[in-house]
Each structure stands twice: as structure tokens, then as C-alpha cells.
């Protein structure tokens, strides 16, 4: 069976061929074939016969058998026309399929998946994501994008046959996807994980439940993705998370200094280290700067993933070495003041 899939329209063409390398081949067992989507039309059906004209060897040339081609119809038809096969749901059951037989048909996404796809495109727009992120600050973006396992208080997401992600946040997923792109394969463990289930998406949205607007939007997106065929999930999860990631980065840059906002891509990438390293961690708060009861104040990590939590997180030497580059150059003066006051 040969399958060709259109990545834009998600229409597919299936071609079933029964080849034979000997005229004596007889096959009484015909397997069932499953296809995804809804049957659209029979493109062609045919049979090559070689038993009508006897073989005559040419004394001077290497010659073959002259075949006879039976081609019942020359145009696609929206129904099955031949006794070679019949359809039962999304299964092709072969009945009379001798050597030399060929069948071609096309499929499309079911209407329920098409509606989910359309809704997904409506939800995942730059404008919609910007609206969702507009009330979030740089500390919030630290949690959304990054967070080592020690900062989160639990391990990062584990992908079977690959390992733990670098971050609990979206950046960890993007980095994992990048390894799949580098390997140029759809058999990457992350792709297989998404085909098997949507646990990664549930993990991502559940850990961000403290942001109601973002959480609600993510849940709606994930509901759409749950209706997609499993083989489509890696593509669309990557598409959605990539857009969310880039909008989070843009939001972070917009909250920084003019130097960062007008800088080149390298400058902005360096500035994102400020978001990576500065966040609120329950095991290492600057408690006397708390403005709300029970809410830990942000602190600067001495390093990731080690030196990220507890008494090993906040060191005066490391904090003040990095204070200018991470806090002052990026325009985070209030956060810098809190850090300086904490050590005063």
C-alpha cells in the first residue's frame, strides 16, 4: 500500500497494488487495510492480465510478456465500482484481488476534525495570544517558559526513550522538538509520545492553572487537538507551542529596556537569561520582601539546574556579579532594588 498525504488540505491518496513476479502466484488470503478519514472517491481500479497472449521469446532482443490492461472507468467516481473490494467504515476489505490488481482512492478529514482544525486556527493567532499574555509580567513568564525541576518542586516532563526535558515550561518542549528537527525524523520519542496521548499538553496546562486566562485558552486549544488523528498531533502541537513560545518571548522583550527592545536577535536572546534565572521559588524566597502573605518573593538563581533551590539558590557573590547584566541592562530596576535591599 502506498499513501500520499497533503500536509495543507490533509487529503490523502491510497494506492493498493498486488504485484507478482511469477504467473503461478496465487494468494487466497487478503489482509484488511485501515485508512484515516472519510472516503471521498475511487480514483481508479484496474487489472493487468498476462494470460491472454502466450510468451514468445525474441531471438535477438530481451523481451517480456505483453500485458492486457483492464481499466473499467477513466474518471474518479464517488463510490466503489468493482468487486475487487468493499468498504466497511475506515477499512478496505479485499475480496477478489489477483496478482496485477491495482486500486486507488482518496480520503479527507472527517467534518468533526475539520471543525476542530478551523477552531484551532481561530484560537492560535498572534493577536489572541498577545491578548492572553498582556497582563503577565517577567516573573510570570519565567514560570510559563522555563523553571528547572528543582525550582518547580518536581521533576521536568520525561519523554520515554529520550529522557527528561531541560525545563518544565514551554521552552523545554521547544528544545526537545528541536532535536527532532535536527534528526529530521517523525519517529522521534517526543512525536511518539504525542501520538500515544496528550499527557504533555495536560501537564503543560495544569502547571499554569494559576493564570486563569492563559489556562482557559490552553485548555480550549488542547480540546481541539484531542480531536485530531494521532499522526497529525506532533505537527499541530509543535505549530501551536512554537507560536505561544515566540509570543511569550516578544512579551518579555517588550517589558525590558529600550536597549533590549531595539537590539538584535543575539541581544534579545541574552536578555532572556534574565527571565530564565529570576523567579519565585518556594524553597528560596526573600521572605521579608513579601508583599502578600504566603507568596514567595522572586530571587536570582546561582545556576540551573543546580543551585536553583533552597539555600544553594541565592548567593550574594553570584547575585551581584550578574546583577548588572541580568537586571540593570534589561531595565528591571525594581527587581534589582529588591535584591540589593535583601542583602543590605
C-alpha positions as a printed Julia matrix, in Angstrom:
344×3 Matrix{Float64}:
   0.0     0.0     0.0
   1.26    3.46   -0.95
   0.0     6.57    0.89
   0.47   10.18   -0.11
  -0.74   12.87    2.29
  -1.26   16.56    1.54
   0.08   18.46    4.59
  -2.1    21.51    3.88
  -5.51   20.07    2.98
  -4.93   16.75    4.81
  -6.44   14.88    1.91
  -4.79   11.53    1.25
  -4.44    9.18   -1.69
  -4.18    5.43   -1.09
  -2.99    3.01   -3.76
  -3.2    -0.75   -3.2
  -1.2    -2.93   -5.57
  -0.88   -6.71   -5.77
   2.42   -7.36   -7.51
   3.52  -10.72   -8.89
   6.86  -11.99  -10.13
   5.59  -15.33  -11.36
   2.44  -16.27  -13.29
   1.8   -19.07  -10.81
   1.37  -16.79   -7.79
  -1.95  -17.39   -6.11
  -2.98  -15.59   -2.96
  -6.15  -16.74   -1.26
  -5.64  -14.56    1.84
  -6.27  -10.85    1.56
  -5.49   -8.62    4.56
  -7.63   -5.72    5.7
  -6.28   -2.22    5.36
  -7.26    0.71    7.55
  -7.28    4.28    6.35
  -7.75    7.57    8.18
 -10.5    10.0     7.33
 -13.59    9.65    5.18
 -13.74    8.01    1.77
 -14.06   10.66   -0.95
 -13.83    8.86   -4.27
 -12.47    5.91   -6.14
  -9.74    7.3    -8.39
  -9.09    4.21  -10.46
  -9.26    0.44  -10.42
  -7.53   -1.85  -12.84
  -6.1    -5.26  -13.61
  -3.09   -6.32  -15.65
  -3.51   -9.76  -17.27
  -0.73  -11.69  -18.96
  -2.5   -14.96  -19.74
  -4.2   -13.86  -22.95
  -1.14  -13.74  -25.19
   1.47  -16.53  -24.91
   5.07  -15.52  -24.38
   7.28  -15.68  -27.45
  10.98  -15.24  -26.9
  12.68  -12.87  -29.3
  15.89  -14.45  -30.65
  17.68  -11.09  -30.83
  16.26   -8.96  -28.0
  15.41   -9.43  -24.34
  11.65   -9.16  -24.38
   8.88   -9.54  -21.85
   5.25  -10.53  -21.7
   2.77   -8.33  -23.5
   0.09   -7.49  -20.93
  -3.57   -6.71  -21.31
  -4.83   -3.8   -19.19
  -8.41   -3.7   -17.95
  -9.41   -0.18  -16.89
 -13.17   -0.06  -16.18
 -13.52    3.72  -15.86
 -11.35    6.67  -16.76
 -12.6     9.25  -14.27
 -12.91    9.32  -10.46
 -16.24    8.24   -9.03
 -17.67    8.85   -5.52
 -18.49    5.17   -5.0
 -16.85    1.77   -5.24
 -17.38    0.24   -8.67
 -15.62   -3.1    -8.56
 -15.99   -6.47   -6.87
 -12.29   -6.44   -6.0
 -13.0    -4.72   -2.7
 -15.6    -3.14   -0.46
 -15.5    -0.64    2.38
 -16.57   -1.14    5.98
 -16.15    2.12    7.85
 -12.49    3.04    7.54
 -11.42   -0.45    6.45
 -10.75   -1.75    2.96
 -11.67   -5.43    2.62
 -10.27   -7.13   -0.46
 -12.42   -9.85   -1.99
 -11.05  -10.53   -5.47
  -7.6    -9.07   -5.76
  -5.45  -11.29   -8.02
  -1.84  -10.5    -8.99
  -1.78   -7.47  -11.25
  -4.62   -5.69   -9.47
  -4.49   -2.01   -8.51
  -6.91    0.25   -6.64
  -6.62    3.96   -5.92
  -8.92    6.08   -3.76
  -8.81    9.37   -1.86
  -9.87   10.39    1.64
 -10.4    13.61    3.59
 -10.62   14.62    7.23
 -14.0    13.99    8.89
 -16.12   17.08    9.42
 -15.52   16.93   13.19
 -11.75   17.15   12.68
 -12.12   19.88   10.05
 -14.17   21.93   12.54
 -11.55   21.36   15.24
  -8.82   22.44   12.82
 -10.71   25.6    11.91
 -11.31   26.42   15.57
  -7.62   25.83   16.3
  -6.65   28.35   13.62
  -9.05   30.87   15.16
  -7.59   30.4    18.64
  -3.88   30.32   17.81
  -3.35   33.73   16.28
  -0.76   36.29   17.3
  -3.5    38.72   18.34
  -5.28   36.15   20.5
  -2.07   35.06   22.21
  -0.98   38.66   22.83
  -4.34   39.37   24.45
  -3.91   36.3    26.66
  -0.42   37.37   27.78
  -0.96   41.1    28.19
  -1.38   41.06   31.98
   1.63   38.83   32.7
   4.97   40.12   33.97
   8.51   38.77   33.65
   8.23   36.59   36.76
   5.08   35.02   35.31
   6.92   34.4    32.03
   9.69   32.69   33.98
   7.16   30.1    35.12
   5.49   29.78   31.71
   8.7    29.38   29.71
  11.35   27.91   31.96
  11.72   26.51   35.52
  14.12   23.71   36.3
  12.73   20.68   38.07
  14.16   21.81   41.41
  12.53   25.24   41.06
   9.18   23.67   40.3
   9.42   21.29   43.23
   9.05   18.26   40.98
  10.87   16.79   38.02
  10.54   18.01   34.47
   8.43   16.1    31.95
  10.0    12.78   30.95
   9.83   11.55   27.37
  10.23    7.79   27.16
  13.35    6.62   25.28
  14.65   10.21   25.29
  14.86   11.49   28.85
  13.88   14.49   30.97
  13.23   17.85   29.37
  15.51   20.75   30.27
  12.68   22.91   31.61
   9.2    22.35   32.97
   7.94   25.22   30.81
   7.29   25.63   27.12
  10.96   26.26   26.31
  11.71   22.7    27.41
   9.24   21.32   24.87
  10.6    23.55   22.11
  14.16   22.39   22.81
  13.01   18.78   22.64
  11.22   19.44   19.35
  14.43   21.0    18.01
  16.25   17.7    18.47
  13.55   16.02   16.39
  14.04   18.66   13.68
  17.81   18.13   13.76
  17.32   14.4    13.32
  14.75   15.07   10.56
  12.55   12.19   11.66
   8.92   11.72   12.67
   9.89    8.71   14.79
  11.44   10.9    17.49
  10.34    9.8    21.0
   8.53   13.11   21.56
   6.46   12.61   18.39
   5.66    9.08   19.5
   4.68   10.35   22.96
   2.21   12.79   21.4
   0.78   10.14   19.1
   0.15    7.87   22.07
  -1.62   10.52   24.15
  -1.87   14.17   25.15
  -0.27   13.85   28.58
   2.31   16.51   27.75
  -0.4    19.06   26.97
  -2.25   18.27   30.2
   1.0    18.63   32.13
   1.67   22.0    30.46
  -1.75   23.48   31.16
  -2.15   22.06   34.68
   1.07   23.66   35.92
  -0.16   27.06   34.67
  -3.58   26.92   36.33
  -2.65   29.97   38.45
  -3.11   32.07   35.3
  -6.86   31.66   34.61
  -6.93   33.46   31.26
  -3.96   31.58   29.84
  -5.09   28.28   31.34
  -8.57   28.58   29.83
  -7.13   29.4    26.42
  -4.7    26.47   26.55
  -7.45   24.07   27.61
  -9.57   25.16   24.64
  -6.64   24.66   22.27
  -5.93   21.24   23.75
  -9.58   20.27   23.35
  -9.26   20.97   19.62
  -6.03   18.98   19.38
  -7.64   15.99   21.12
  -9.94   15.57   18.11
  -7.07   15.29   15.63
  -5.82   11.98   14.33
  -2.79   10.79   16.27
  -0.44   11.11   13.28
  -1.32   14.83   13.0
  -0.7    15.68   16.65
   3.1    16.24   16.56
   2.79   18.74   13.71
   0.0    20.79   15.25
   1.32   20.66   18.82
   4.64   21.97   17.52
   2.85   24.63   15.46
   0.79   25.82   18.44
   3.57   25.78   21.06
   6.05   27.48   18.73
   3.66   30.4    18.29
   2.98   30.59   22.01
   6.71   30.48   22.76
   7.57   33.29   20.33
   4.77   35.48   21.67
   5.99   34.9    25.23
   9.48   35.96   24.19
   8.09   39.07   22.48
   6.07   39.89   25.6
   9.21   39.53   27.73
  11.26   41.77   25.45
   8.51   44.41   25.48
   8.84   44.63   29.28
  12.59   45.23   29.16
  14.75   48.25   28.45
  14.87   50.14   25.16
  18.38   48.76   24.65
  16.97   45.22   24.58
  13.87   46.1    22.56
  15.94   47.71   19.8
  18.73   45.15   19.97
  19.44   42.37   17.51
  18.4    38.74   17.93
  21.58   37.92   19.87
  20.98   40.75   22.34
  17.4    39.63   22.91
  18.48   36.01   23.37
  20.97   37.09   26.03
  18.31   39.23   27.71
  16.06   36.18   28.03
  18.62   34.82   30.51
  17.17   37.39   32.9
  13.8    35.64   32.6
  15.42   32.22   32.97
  17.28   32.97   36.17
  14.88   35.22   38.14
  11.71   33.69   39.57
   9.8    32.88   42.72
  10.79   29.6    44.34
   9.05   28.41   47.49
  12.19   26.87   48.95
  14.24   30.05   48.49
  12.16   33.22   48.97
  13.38   36.58   50.18
  10.65   36.43   52.8
  10.95   39.86   54.36
  10.21   41.42   50.97
   6.9    39.59   50.66
   4.06   41.94   49.82
   1.36   39.28   50.03
   1.09   36.62   52.68
   2.14   33.19   51.5
   3.53   34.43   48.19
   7.3    33.95   47.92
   9.26   36.89   46.57
  11.42   36.28   43.47
  15.12   35.53   43.78
  18.03   35.07   41.41
  19.31   31.55   40.83
  23.04   30.96   41.11
  22.77   28.4    38.31
  20.49   25.94   36.51
  19.63   23.16   37.05
  21.92   23.03   40.11
  21.97   25.95   42.55
  18.3    26.52   41.72
  16.53   25.91   45.03
  16.91   26.02   48.78
  19.88   27.63   50.47
  22.02   26.93   47.38
  19.94   29.22   45.15
  20.67   32.72   46.41
  24.31   33.71   46.91
  25.42   37.3    47.37
  28.53   36.89   45.24
  26.68   35.31   42.28
  23.78   37.73   42.58
  25.93   40.85   42.44
  28.2    39.53   39.69
  25.17   39.02   37.46
  23.08   41.96   38.73
  24.2    44.44   36.07
  23.8    42.14   33.06
  20.59   40.41   34.1
  18.74   43.18   35.93
  20.13   46.64   35.12
  20.88   46.31   31.41
  17.46   44.74   30.9
  15.73   47.59   32.74
  14.47   45.57   35.73
  15.31   48.27   38.25
  12.58   47.5    40.8
  13.61   43.85   40.9
  17.26   44.89   41.23
  16.35   47.18   44.14
  14.57   44.32   45.91
  17.63   42.11   45.52
  20.03   44.79   46.78
  17.76   45.57   49.74
  17.58   41.88   50.63
  21.35   41.72   51.02
  21.73   45.14   52.65
